[in-house]
Amino acid sequence: MSANSMNAKVTWVEGMTFVATSGSGHQVVMDGDSPGKAPSPMEMVLMSAGSCASVDVVSILQKAKQNFQRCYCELSGTRADSVPKVFTDIHLEFVVVGTDINEKHVERAVKLSADKYCSVAKMLEASVNITHSYRIESPQQDD
């Protein structure tokens, strides 16, 4: 198998519950029922987009030596009304929590993730309207 190829296996468990095993040996449970016992495949797509973009944003902010304690991505997705209920719109909002955060670095990190690095979002943007925003918050007393 080449360095650019991946593989996975999805195994039915019961009902509409499946276990997906990645080629690297990691497992994730998914459920096609709504609500199910685990995330649905479409929820996994949404979470994958947020995870992929977050890796980029955190990596870029770390390289820029930004003093952040937390970074998270809040996602919202809108799906088509009829089958197949594909995503029509996905919005990613990055929240960076820290002190003395330079907004230009956050803006740059989000832009680079959106325009260049996030392979999941780049793949989806051919058919999904993907938008991004960010906000910077100061740590609270209990952070």
mmCIF file of C-alpha atoms in Angstrom:
data_model
loop_
_atom_site.group_PDB
_atom_site.id
_atom_site.type_symbol
_atom_site.label_atom_id
_atom_site.label_comp_id
_atom_site.label_asym_id
_atom_site.label_seq_id
_atom_site.Cartn_x
_atom_site.Cartn_y
_atom_site.Cartn_z
ATOM 1 C CA MET A 1 0.000 0.000 0.000
ATOM 2 C CA SER A 2 1.398 3.422 -0.931
ATOM 3 C CA ALA A 3 1.964 6.189 1.599
ATOM 4 C CA ASN A 4 -0.983 8.068 0.090
ATOM 5 C CA SER A 5 -3.540 5.294 0.403
ATOM 6 C CA MET A 6 -5.704 4.479 3.392
ATOM 7 C CA ASN A 7 -7.992 1.657 4.315
ATOM 8 C CA ALA A 8 -10.699 0.961 6.845
ATOM 9 C CA LYS A 9 -13.243 -1.689 7.710
ATOM 10 C CA VAL A 10 -16.823 -1.171 8.881
ATOM 11 C CA THR A 11 -18.471 -4.076 10.725
ATOM 12 C CA TRP A 12 -22.144 -4.365 11.583
ATOM 13 C CA VAL A 13 -22.766 -4.931 15.309
ATOM 14 C CA GLU A 14 -26.582 -4.900 15.721
ATOM 15 C CA GLY A 15 -29.542 -2.784 14.661
ATOM 16 C CA MET A 16 -27.950 0.123 12.782
ATOM 17 C CA THR A 17 -24.797 0.151 14.932
ATOM 18 C CA PHE A 18 -21.423 -0.364 13.263
ATOM 19 C CA VAL A 19 -17.799 -0.356 14.368
ATOM 20 C CA ALA A 20 -15.365 1.289 11.988
ATOM 21 C CA THR A 21 -11.714 0.248 12.279
ATOM 22 C CA SER A 22 -9.073 2.425 10.669
ATOM 23 C CA GLY A 23 -6.049 1.007 8.926
ATOM 24 C CA SER A 24 -3.999 2.264 11.873
ATOM 25 C CA GLY A 25 -6.087 0.115 14.237
ATOM 26 C CA HIS A 26 -8.303 2.754 15.876
ATOM 27 C CA GLN A 27 -11.996 2.069 16.336
ATOM 28 C CA VAL A 28 -15.066 4.299 16.276
ATOM 29 C CA VAL A 29 -18.687 3.285 16.848
ATOM 30 C CA MET A 30 -21.348 4.786 14.575
ATOM 31 C CA ASP A 31 -25.122 4.408 14.554
ATOM 32 C CA GLY A 32 -27.540 4.987 11.683
ATOM 33 C CA ASP A 33 -30.560 5.231 13.996
ATOM 34 C CA SER A 34 -31.726 8.663 15.125
ATOM 35 C CA PRO A 35 -31.082 9.046 17.936
ATOM 36 C CA GLY A 36 -28.697 6.145 18.107
ATOM 37 C CA LYS A 37 -26.164 4.757 20.546
ATOM 38 C CA ALA A 38 -23.299 6.616 18.843
ATOM 39 C CA PRO A 39 -22.710 9.428 16.346
ATOM 40 C CA SER A 40 -24.297 9.001 12.935
ATOM 41 C CA PRO A 41 -22.098 8.811 9.837
ATOM 42 C CA MET A 42 -23.114 12.391 8.930
ATOM 43 C CA GLU A 43 -22.220 13.602 12.433
ATOM 44 C CA MET A 44 -18.846 11.928 11.926
ATOM 45 C CA VAL A 45 -18.355 13.893 8.687
ATOM 46 C CA LEU A 46 -19.112 17.128 10.537
ATOM 47 C CA MET A 47 -16.791 16.201 13.414
ATOM 48 C CA SER A 48 -14.081 15.142 10.956
ATOM 49 C CA ALA A 49 -14.169 18.556 9.292
ATOM 50 C CA GLY A 50 -13.840 20.264 12.673
ATOM 51 C CA SER A 51 -11.067 17.961 13.836
ATOM 52 C CA CYS A 52 -9.049 18.339 10.646
ATOM 53 C CA ALA A 53 -9.356 22.133 10.667
ATOM 54 C CA SER A 54 -8.564 22.282 14.403
ATOM 55 C CA VAL A 55 -5.310 20.367 13.897
ATOM 56 C CA ASP A 56 -4.255 23.062 11.428
ATOM 57 C CA VAL A 57 -5.317 25.998 13.611
ATOM 58 C CA VAL A 58 -3.628 24.649 16.753
ATOM 59 C CA SER A 59 -0.442 23.777 14.862
ATOM 60 C CA ILE A 60 -0.235 27.244 13.292
ATOM 61 C CA LEU A 61 -0.938 29.011 16.612
ATOM 62 C CA GLN A 62 1.724 26.905 18.360
ATOM 63 C CA LYS A 63 4.282 27.794 15.684
ATOM 64 C CA ALA A 64 3.325 31.461 16.157
ATOM 65 C CA LYS A 65 4.034 30.972 19.897
ATOM 66 C CA GLN A 66 0.574 32.105 20.946
ATOM 67 C CA ASN A 67 -0.212 31.633 24.648
ATOM 68 C CA PHE A 68 -3.496 29.757 24.463
ATOM 69 C CA GLN A 69 -4.876 27.294 27.000
ATOM 70 C CA ARG A 70 -7.753 25.953 24.945
ATOM 71 C CA CYS A 71 -8.940 25.912 21.371
ATOM 72 C CA TYR A 72 -12.186 24.398 20.223
ATOM 73 C CA CYS A 73 -14.294 24.417 17.111
ATOM 74 C CA GLU A 74 -18.073 24.742 17.226
ATOM 75 C CA LEU A 75 -19.678 23.374 14.068
ATOM 76 C CA SER A 76 -23.124 23.732 12.599
ATOM 77 C CA GLY A 77 -24.315 21.975 9.499
ATOM 78 C CA THR A 78 -27.446 22.335 7.392
ATOM 79 C CA ARG A 79 -28.624 19.357 5.391
ATOM 80 C CA ALA A 80 -30.831 19.101 2.324
ATOM 81 C CA ASP A 81 -34.521 18.441 2.995
ATOM 82 C CA SER A 82 -34.756 15.469 0.632
ATOM 83 C CA VAL A 83 -32.777 12.265 0.228
ATOM 84 C CA PRO A 84 -29.845 12.165 -0.072
ATOM 85 C CA LYS A 85 -29.701 14.564 2.870
ATOM 86 C CA VAL A 86 -26.263 15.922 2.044
ATOM 87 C CA PHE A 87 -24.753 18.902 3.826
ATOM 88 C CA THR A 88 -25.506 22.133 1.994
ATOM 89 C CA ASP A 89 -23.772 24.431 4.496
ATOM 90 C CA ILE A 90 -21.209 23.938 7.248
ATOM 91 C CA HIS A 91 -19.956 26.684 9.536
ATOM 92 C CA LEU A 92 -16.859 26.297 11.706
ATOM 93 C CA GLU A 93 -16.302 28.761 14.546
ATOM 94 C CA PHE A 94 -12.948 28.524 16.279
ATOM 95 C CA VAL A 95 -12.717 29.687 19.873
ATOM 96 C CA VAL A 96 -9.224 30.402 21.162
ATOM 97 C CA VAL A 97 -8.922 30.892 24.909
ATOM 98 C CA GLY A 98 -5.793 32.513 26.293
ATOM 99 C CA THR A 99 -3.997 35.668 27.289
ATOM 100 C CA ASP A 100 -2.280 38.128 24.961
ATOM 101 C CA ILE A 101 -3.558 36.314 21.882
ATOM 102 C CA ASN A 102 -2.703 38.215 18.710
ATOM 103 C CA GLU A 103 -5.870 38.361 16.620
ATOM 104 C CA LYS A 104 -3.854 38.532 13.390
ATOM 105 C CA HIS A 105 -2.347 35.105 14.183
ATOM 106 C CA VAL A 106 -5.792 33.598 14.832
ATOM 107 C CA GLU A 107 -7.208 35.126 11.662
ATOM 108 C CA ARG A 108 -4.223 33.826 9.670
ATOM 109 C CA ALA A 109 -4.475 30.324 11.197
ATOM 110 C CA VAL A 110 -8.184 30.037 10.377
ATOM 111 C CA LYS A 111 -7.625 31.376 6.843
ATOM 112 C CA LEU A 112 -4.734 28.993 6.148
ATOM 113 C CA SER A 113 -6.751 26.049 7.426
ATOM 114 C CA ALA A 114 -9.714 27.037 5.258
ATOM 115 C CA ASP A 115 -7.817 27.957 2.093
ATOM 116 C CA LYS A 116 -4.887 25.579 2.090
ATOM 117 C CA TYR A 117 -4.499 22.853 4.703
ATOM 118 C CA CYS A 118 -7.734 21.204 5.844
ATOM 119 C CA SER A 119 -8.089 18.273 3.468
ATOM 120 C CA VAL A 120 -11.534 17.281 4.782
ATOM 121 C CA ALA A 121 -13.006 20.755 4.250
ATOM 122 C CA LYS A 122 -11.253 21.126 0.886
ATOM 123 C CA MET A 123 -12.813 17.854 -0.228
ATOM 124 C CA LEU A 124 -16.275 18.891 0.990
ATOM 125 C CA GLU A 125 -16.212 22.427 -0.406
ATOM 126 C CA ALA A 126 -16.813 21.171 -3.948
ATOM 127 C CA SER A 127 -20.454 20.627 -2.959
ATOM 128 C CA VAL A 128 -20.881 22.313 0.454
ATOM 129 C CA ASN A 129 -20.836 26.017 1.309
ATOM 130 C CA ILE A 130 -18.220 26.105 4.080
ATOM 131 C CA THR A 131 -17.774 29.234 6.179
ATOM 132 C CA HIS A 132 -15.423 30.069 9.047
ATOM 133 C CA SER A 133 -15.291 32.492 11.938
ATOM 134 C CA TYR A 134 -13.345 32.848 15.157
ATOM 135 C CA ARG A 135 -13.451 34.509 18.521
ATOM 136 C CA ILE A 136 -10.851 35.022 21.202
ATOM 137 C CA GLU A 137 -11.771 34.656 24.858
ATOM 138 C CA SER A 138 -9.883 35.355 28.062
ATOM 139 C CA PRO A 139 -9.501 32.454 30.491
ATOM 140 C CA GLN A 140 -12.069 32.376 33.281
ATOM 141 C CA GLN A 141 -11.153 31.865 36.919
ATOM 142 C CA ASP A 142 -11.932 28.130 36.697
ATOM 143 C CA ASP A 143 -9.950 27.507 33.471
#
